[in-house]
Short mmCIF file of C-alpha atoms in Angstrom, two decimals:
data_model
loop_
_atom_site.label_atom_id
_atom_site.label_comp_id
_atom_site.label_asym_id
_atom_site.label_seq_id
_atom_site.Cartn_x
_atom_site.Cartn_y
_atom_site.Cartn_z
CA UNK A 530 -72.10 58.92 -21.74
CA UNK A 531 -72.88 57.32 -18.37
CA UNK A 532 -69.87 58.23 -15.65
CA UNK A 533 -69.80 56.68 -12.12
CA UNK A 534 -69.86 59.48 -9.63
CA UNK A 535 -67.35 58.02 -7.34
CA UNK A 536 -64.92 57.89 -10.73
CA UNK A 537 -62.93 60.95 -9.26
CA UNK A 538 -62.79 59.53 -5.87
CA UNK A 539 -61.37 56.11 -7.14
CA UNK A 540 -58.76 57.96 -9.52
CA UNK A 541 -57.40 60.22 -6.57
CA UNK A 542 -56.81 56.65 -4.34
CA UNK A 543 -55.41 55.76 -7.67
CA UNK A 544 -52.91 58.56 -8.01
CA UNK A 545 -52.55 58.52 -4.48
CA UNK A 546 -50.95 55.19 -4.45
CA UNK A 547 -48.35 56.50 -6.90
CA UNK A 548 -49.93 53.87 -9.79
CA UNK A 549 -49.95 57.15 -12.14
CA UNK A 550 -46.08 57.45 -12.03
CA UNK A 551 -45.07 53.56 -12.08
CA UNK A 552 -43.86 51.31 -14.43
CA UNK A 553 -46.91 49.24 -15.94
CA UNK A 554 -44.91 46.04 -15.41
CA UNK A 555 -45.01 46.20 -11.90
CA UNK A 556 -48.47 46.49 -11.57
CA UNK A 557 -49.45 43.62 -10.41
CA UNK A 558 -46.76 44.05 -7.35
CA UNK A 559 -47.77 48.19 -6.57
CA UNK A 560 -49.95 49.09 -3.37
CA UNK A 561 -53.54 49.06 -3.66
CA UNK A 562 -54.04 50.70 -0.14
CA UNK A 563 -55.90 50.53 2.76
CA UNK A 564 -59.30 48.39 3.13
CA UNK A 565 -60.74 51.89 3.12
CA UNK A 566 -59.26 53.39 0.01
CA UNK A 567 -59.95 49.93 -1.59
CA UNK A 568 -63.63 50.36 -0.74
CA UNK A 569 -63.27 53.65 -2.34
CA UNK A 570 -61.47 52.67 -5.59
CA UNK A 571 -64.19 49.45 -6.02
CA UNK A 572 -67.16 51.61 -5.37
CA UNK A 573 -65.80 54.13 -8.12
CA UNK A 574 -64.61 51.70 -10.64
CA UNK A 575 -67.02 49.15 -10.55
CA UNK A 576 -69.51 50.61 -13.16
CA UNK A 577 -70.04 53.08 -15.37
CA UNK A 578 -68.40 54.52 -18.55
CA UNK A 579 -64.81 55.27 -19.27
CA UNK A 580 -64.97 57.03 -22.29
CA UNK A 581 -67.24 56.62 -25.30
CA UNK A 582 -66.68 56.26 -29.46
CA UNK A 583 -66.93 59.48 -31.28
CA UNK A 584 -65.80 62.11 -33.55
CA UNK A 585 -62.03 63.20 -32.68
CA UNK A 586 -61.12 65.07 -35.90
CA UNK A 587 -62.54 66.14 -39.27
CA UNK A 588 -64.00 62.99 -40.65
CA UNK A 589 -62.10 60.83 -37.98
CA UNK A 590 -63.89 58.97 -35.07
CA UNK A 591 -62.09 57.31 -32.23
CA UNK A 592 -62.19 56.57 -28.48
CA UNK A 593 -62.61 59.74 -26.47
CA UNK A 594 -61.48 58.78 -22.78
CA UNK A 595 -63.18 60.03 -19.58
CA UNK A 596 -60.57 59.66 -17.65
CA UNK A 597 -57.39 61.46 -16.83
CA UNK A 598 -55.36 58.78 -16.57
CA UNK A 599 -54.04 55.21 -18.62
CA UNK A 600 -57.10 53.24 -18.74
CA UNK A 601 -54.91 49.98 -19.50
CA UNK A 602 -53.58 50.48 -15.72
CA UNK A 603 -56.85 51.64 -14.43
CA UNK A 604 -57.81 48.55 -15.76
CA UNK A 605 -55.49 46.71 -13.83
CA UNK A 606 -55.82 48.61 -10.63
CA UNK A 607 -59.92 47.81 -10.85
CA UNK A 608 -58.96 44.04 -10.43
CA UNK A 609 -56.66 44.46 -7.92
CA UNK A 610 -58.98 46.43 -6.19
CA UNK A 611 -61.44 43.92 -6.35
CA UNK A 612 -64.33 44.33 -9.14
CA UNK A 613 -66.13 41.60 -10.03
CA UNK A 614 -65.28 39.16 -13.30
CA UNK A 615 -67.14 40.54 -15.75
CA UNK A 616 -66.53 44.09 -14.85
CA UNK A 617 -62.41 42.91 -15.17
CA UNK A 618 -63.16 41.74 -18.66
CA UNK A 619 -65.02 44.51 -19.78
CA UNK A 620 -62.60 47.29 -18.51
CA UNK A 621 -59.10 45.42 -19.38
CA UNK A 622 -57.10 46.91 -22.38
CA UNK A 623 -53.72 45.26 -23.73
CA UNK A 624 -51.30 48.18 -25.02
CA UNK A 625 -48.11 48.46 -25.56
CA UNK A 626 -46.67 49.29 -21.99
CA UNK A 627 -49.75 46.95 -20.04
CA UNK A 628 -48.95 43.69 -21.77
CA UNK A 629 -50.87 40.27 -21.37
CA UNK A 630 -48.38 39.09 -18.82
CA UNK A 631 -49.41 41.80 -16.60
CA UNK A 632 -53.12 41.26 -16.92
CA UNK A 633 -52.65 37.38 -16.50
CA UNK A 634 -50.43 38.02 -13.31
CA UNK A 635 -53.34 40.53 -11.82
CA UNK A 636 -55.91 37.81 -12.40
CA UNK A 637 -54.07 35.44 -11.11
CA UNK A 638 -53.67 36.72 -8.23
CA UNK A 639 -57.53 36.74 -7.47
CA UNK A 640 -57.67 33.15 -7.30
CA UNK A 641 -59.05 29.82 -9.13
CA UNK A 642 -62.57 30.82 -8.79
CA UNK A 643 -62.12 34.49 -10.21
CA UNK A 644 -60.40 33.15 -12.69
CA UNK A 645 -63.08 30.74 -14.25
CA UNK A 646 -65.35 33.36 -14.03
CA UNK A 647 -63.37 35.83 -15.82
CA UNK A 648 -62.53 33.46 -18.83
CA UNK A 649 -66.51 32.53 -18.57
CA UNK A 650 -66.81 36.64 -19.04
CA UNK A 651 -64.05 37.02 -21.77
CA UNK A 652 -64.55 34.21 -23.89
CA UNK A 653 -67.73 35.23 -25.91
CA UNK A 654 -68.14 35.70 -29.66
CA UNK A 655 -68.79 39.62 -28.90
CA UNK A 656 -65.32 39.60 -27.45
CA UNK A 657 -63.73 38.54 -31.02
CA UNK A 658 -63.79 40.20 -34.44
CA UNK A 659 -64.35 36.92 -36.58
CA UNK A 660 -65.46 33.89 -36.24
CA UNK A 661 -61.95 31.97 -35.65
CA UNK A 662 -60.06 35.05 -34.52
CA UNK A 663 -59.11 34.75 -30.71
CA UNK A 664 -61.55 37.11 -28.20
CA UNK A 665 -59.84 40.02 -26.68
CA UNK A 666 -58.18 38.51 -23.50
CA UNK A 667 -57.52 34.56 -25.19
CA UNK A 668 -53.93 34.54 -24.28
CA UNK A 669 -54.80 34.96 -20.59
CA UNK A 670 -57.38 32.36 -20.56
CA UNK A 671 -54.89 30.25 -21.68
CA UNK A 672 -52.39 31.17 -19.18
CA UNK A 673 -54.66 31.11 -16.70
CA UNK A 674 -56.16 27.46 -17.33
CA UNK A 675 -52.28 26.58 -17.47
CA UNK A 676 -51.02 28.37 -14.29
CA UNK A 677 -53.75 27.81 -12.17
CA UNK A 678 -54.60 24.39 -13.27
CA UNK A 679 -57.97 24.95 -13.93
CA UNK A 680 -60.43 22.53 -15.18
CA UNK A 681 -60.54 22.78 -19.10
CA UNK A 682 -63.73 25.55 -19.37
CA UNK A 683 -66.43 23.85 -20.88
CA UNK A 684 -67.10 26.95 -23.03
CA UNK A 685 -66.85 26.60 -27.10
CA UNK A 686 -65.33 29.89 -27.41
CA UNK A 687 -62.50 29.34 -24.95
CA UNK A 688 -62.02 26.54 -27.11
CA UNK A 689 -61.93 28.57 -30.42
CA UNK A 690 -59.37 31.14 -28.49
CA UNK A 691 -57.18 27.74 -27.51
CA UNK A 692 -57.44 26.08 -31.11
CA UNK A 693 -56.01 29.06 -32.98
CA UNK A 694 -53.08 29.76 -30.71
CA UNK A 695 -52.28 25.82 -30.90
CA UNK A 696 -52.66 25.97 -34.78
CA UNK A 697 -50.15 28.63 -34.89
CA UNK A 698 -47.86 26.81 -33.05
CA UNK A 699 -48.11 23.52 -34.74
CA UNK A 700 -48.42 24.96 -38.40
CA UNK A 701 -45.21 27.47 -37.79
CA UNK A 702 -47.35 29.66 -39.37
CA UNK A 703 -49.10 32.70 -37.65
CA UNK A 704 -52.34 33.18 -38.87
CA UNK A 705 -55.10 32.53 -36.60
CA UNK A 706 -53.62 34.33 -33.94
CA UNK A 707 -52.08 37.03 -35.14
CA UNK A 708 -53.12 40.25 -33.88
CA UNK A 709 -50.84 43.27 -32.71
CA UNK A 710 -49.69 43.52 -29.06
CA UNK A 711 -50.72 39.30 -28.40
CA UNK A 712 -47.99 37.80 -26.43
CA UNK A 713 -46.31 34.16 -27.40
CA UNK A 714 -47.13 31.68 -25.47
CA UNK A 715 -44.96 29.25 -24.65
CA UNK A 716 -45.40 25.78 -25.81
CA UNK A 717 -45.75 24.11 -22.65
CA UNK A 718 -49.05 26.41 -21.97
CA UNK A 719 -50.39 24.32 -25.22
CA UNK A 720 -48.66 20.87 -25.33
CA UNK A 721 -49.24 19.93 -21.43
CA UNK A 722 -52.96 19.34 -21.75
CA UNK A 723 -53.41 18.99 -25.46
CA UNK A 724 -55.52 15.96 -25.98
CA UNK A 725 -57.52 17.14 -22.97
CA UNK A 726 -58.89 20.04 -24.91
CA UNK A 727 -58.85 18.02 -28.34
CA UNK A 728 -61.41 15.81 -26.48
CA UNK A 729 -63.36 19.01 -24.82
CA UNK A 730 -63.45 20.81 -28.49
CA UNK A 731 -64.76 17.77 -29.79
CA UNK A 732 -67.19 16.82 -27.01
CA UNK A 733 -68.88 20.67 -27.54
CA UNK A 734 -69.00 20.17 -31.27
CA UNK A 735 -66.12 22.67 -32.32
CA UNK A 736 -66.04 22.84 -35.86
CA UNK A 737 -62.98 21.50 -37.70
CA UNK A 738 -63.25 24.03 -40.85
CA UNK A 739 -61.01 26.65 -39.80
CA UNK A 740 -58.29 26.14 -36.61
CA UNK A 741 -59.63 23.08 -34.85
CA UNK A 742 -58.93 20.30 -38.03
CA UNK A 743 -55.44 22.07 -38.14
CA UNK A 744 -54.95 21.22 -34.56
CA UNK A 745 -56.23 17.91 -35.19
CA UNK A 746 -54.25 17.12 -38.17
CA UNK A 747 -50.75 18.46 -36.90
CA UNK A 748 -51.10 17.35 -33.24
CA UNK A 749 -50.58 13.54 -34.50
CA UNK A 750 -47.79 14.64 -36.95
CA UNK A 751 -46.08 16.00 -34.31
CA UNK A 752 -46.92 13.06 -31.64
CA UNK A 753 -49.25 15.26 -29.34
CA UNK A 754 -51.89 13.70 -30.58
CA UNK A 755 -52.02 9.67 -30.70
CA UNK A 756 -53.15 8.49 -33.91
CA UNK A 757 -55.83 6.13 -32.69
CA UNK A 758 -57.43 8.88 -30.65
CA UNK A 759 -57.13 11.13 -33.33
CA UNK A 760 -59.10 8.58 -35.46
CA UNK A 761 -61.81 8.20 -32.51
CA UNK A 762 -62.06 12.42 -32.01
CA UNK A 763 -62.18 12.47 -35.91
CA UNK A 764 -65.11 9.74 -36.20
CA UNK A 765 -66.87 11.60 -33.02
CA UNK A 766 -66.63 15.15 -34.58
CA UNK A 767 -68.03 14.04 -38.03
CA UNK A 768 -71.07 12.05 -36.29
CA UNK A 769 -71.66 15.44 -33.95
CA UNK A 770 -71.36 17.88 -37.19
CA UNK A 771 -74.25 20.46 -37.81
CA UNK A 772 -72.79 22.16 -40.90
CA UNK A 773 -72.39 20.60 -44.60
CA UNK A 774 -68.87 22.03 -44.50
CA UNK A 775 -67.66 20.51 -41.03
CA UNK A 776 -68.66 17.30 -42.21
CA UNK A 777 -66.55 18.30 -45.48
CA UNK A 778 -63.36 18.90 -43.14
CA UNK A 779 -63.76 16.26 -40.59
CA UNK A 780 -64.42 13.63 -43.83
CA UNK A 781 -60.82 15.16 -45.18
CA UNK A 782 -58.84 14.78 -41.90
CA UNK A 783 -59.91 11.33 -41.78
CA UNK A 784 -59.52 10.47 -45.25
CA UNK A 785 -55.90 12.64 -46.27
CA UNK A 786 -54.67 13.40 -42.66
CA UNK A 787 -54.98 10.39 -41.10
CA UNK A 788 -55.45 8.05 -43.61
CA UNK A 789 -57.75 5.57 -42.56
CA UNK A 790 -57.91 2.28 -44.27
CA UNK A 791 -60.96 0.51 -45.36
CA UNK A 792 -61.55 -1.92 -42.24
CA UNK A 793 -61.39 1.57 -40.09
CA UNK A 794 -64.09 2.97 -42.22
CA UNK A 795 -66.06 -0.24 -42.06
CA UNK A 796 -66.09 -0.42 -38.46
CA UNK A 797 -68.09 2.85 -38.68
CA UNK A 798 -70.76 1.77 -40.68
CA UNK A 799 -73.04 2.54 -38.36
CA UNK A 800 -72.11 6.31 -38.29
CA UNK A 801 -71.19 6.70 -41.79
CA UNK A 802 -74.55 5.07 -42.75
CA UNK A 803 -76.17 8.03 -42.05
CA UNK A 804 -73.65 10.42 -43.42
CA UNK A 805 -73.94 9.16 -46.58
CA UNK A 806 -77.85 9.63 -46.32
CA UNK A 807 -77.21 13.33 -46.38
CA UNK A 808 -76.40 13.75 -50.03
CA UNK A 809 -73.40 15.92 -49.42
CA UNK A 810 -71.20 15.51 -52.56
CA UNK A 811 -68.29 16.26 -50.85
CA UNK A 812 -68.63 13.60 -48.05
CA UNK A 813 -70.44 10.92 -49.83
CA UNK A 814 -68.03 10.76 -52.54
CA UNK A 815 -64.86 10.71 -50.11
CA UNK A 816 -66.75 7.78 -48.19
CA UNK A 817 -69.03 5.90 -50.72
CA UNK A 818 -66.47 3.82 -52.68
CA UNK A 819 -64.84 2.76 -50.25
CA UNK A 820 -67.64 1.55 -47.80
CA UNK A 821 -69.43 -0.05 -51.45
CA UNK A 822 -66.06 -1.52 -52.18
CA UNK A 823 -66.04 -3.24 -49.15
CA UNK A 824 -69.48 -3.69 -47.27
CA UNK A 825 -70.50 -7.10 -46.18
CA UNK A 826 -73.31 -8.69 -48.50
CA UNK A 827 -75.78 -8.29 -45.76
CA UNK A 828 -75.01 -4.31 -45.20
CA UNK A 829 -74.50 -3.74 -48.87
CA UNK A 830 -78.09 -2.54 -49.81
CA UNK A 831 -78.17 -0.08 -47.15
CA UNK A 832 -74.78 1.01 -48.22
CA UNK A 833 -75.89 1.61 -51.79
CA UNK A 834 -79.10 3.27 -50.71
CA UNK A 835 -77.66 5.96 -48.49
CA UNK A 836 -75.11 6.29 -51.09
CA UNK A 837 -77.37 6.95 -54.33
CA UNK A 838 -79.29 9.88 -52.38
CA UNK A 839 -76.07 11.94 -53.11
CA UNK A 840 -77.09 15.08 -54.53
CA UNK A 841 -75.05 15.30 -57.93
CA UNK A 842 -74.73 13.14 -60.91
CA UNK A 843 -71.09 12.80 -61.18
CA UNK A 844 -71.10 11.39 -57.64
CA UNK A 845 -73.93 8.56 -58.39
CA UNK A 846 -72.03 7.35 -61.19
CA UNK A 847 -68.97 6.87 -58.67
CA UNK A 848 -71.11 4.43 -56.80
CA UNK A 849 -72.55 2.79 -59.46
CA UNK A 850 -69.43 2.13 -60.84
#
């Protein structure tokens, strides 16, 4: 463990200003001291470990703190005295006494530029427990974008965070964003710029196998996403998808949830023929009968040629039938 040599002095400033005795909910408005006190505090908090994982009992391991004050509140103090955005993402902790709303208020105080840098540092794969679970500070990131009216971040992990919360909100069945100490987002945080976020997610090639697929389907059902635009975006998602599972998911969204017509499918022949040529049965099997039955004579040979590359005898028989 590498402690910052100025940590003790920073904690002394923290205590002198009364933070150790304060109500954590007041943290965004607590004093941060004179410029000299802020300099001392920032120097001691901007780097170094505040603890480490180790053995805390017989066959029991956990976090061993190296600071004599509440780390979660010390993290908010660090933000308010000026540590940079990556450091803020590293030291902030959500607890029962220091909720996301307190953290978000302290981050917002630093302004839009800092908020954008924080989102870039916080919304990363290493800060999430599984592929589709939200990152540690997802709630704060989403609130910062909404409250400060920031551009939708060009960040796949931020959009995964957004889709986790949006899917829970739209489905009414908390699942993707479920985690202790997370505060529910107000519907307006998701709804006001819903279409903008869906467009950004598709443009970045976000997968449709989990929460993002739910967002597209349920967004249309709730009237938050016009069906015509959803169809356009779903075809775009299908076109750029890299994994067979995502192509299968986009096909299901188009055919089952959006219920595209044969005419809508035939209007995308140039996109769908290469999809058929992948030979993936779950995707080819869904589109091939629709396209073969309605393709214009001049295009039918290439549709058949692509459809017959499917890798299962069952699907080939379906195409031939």
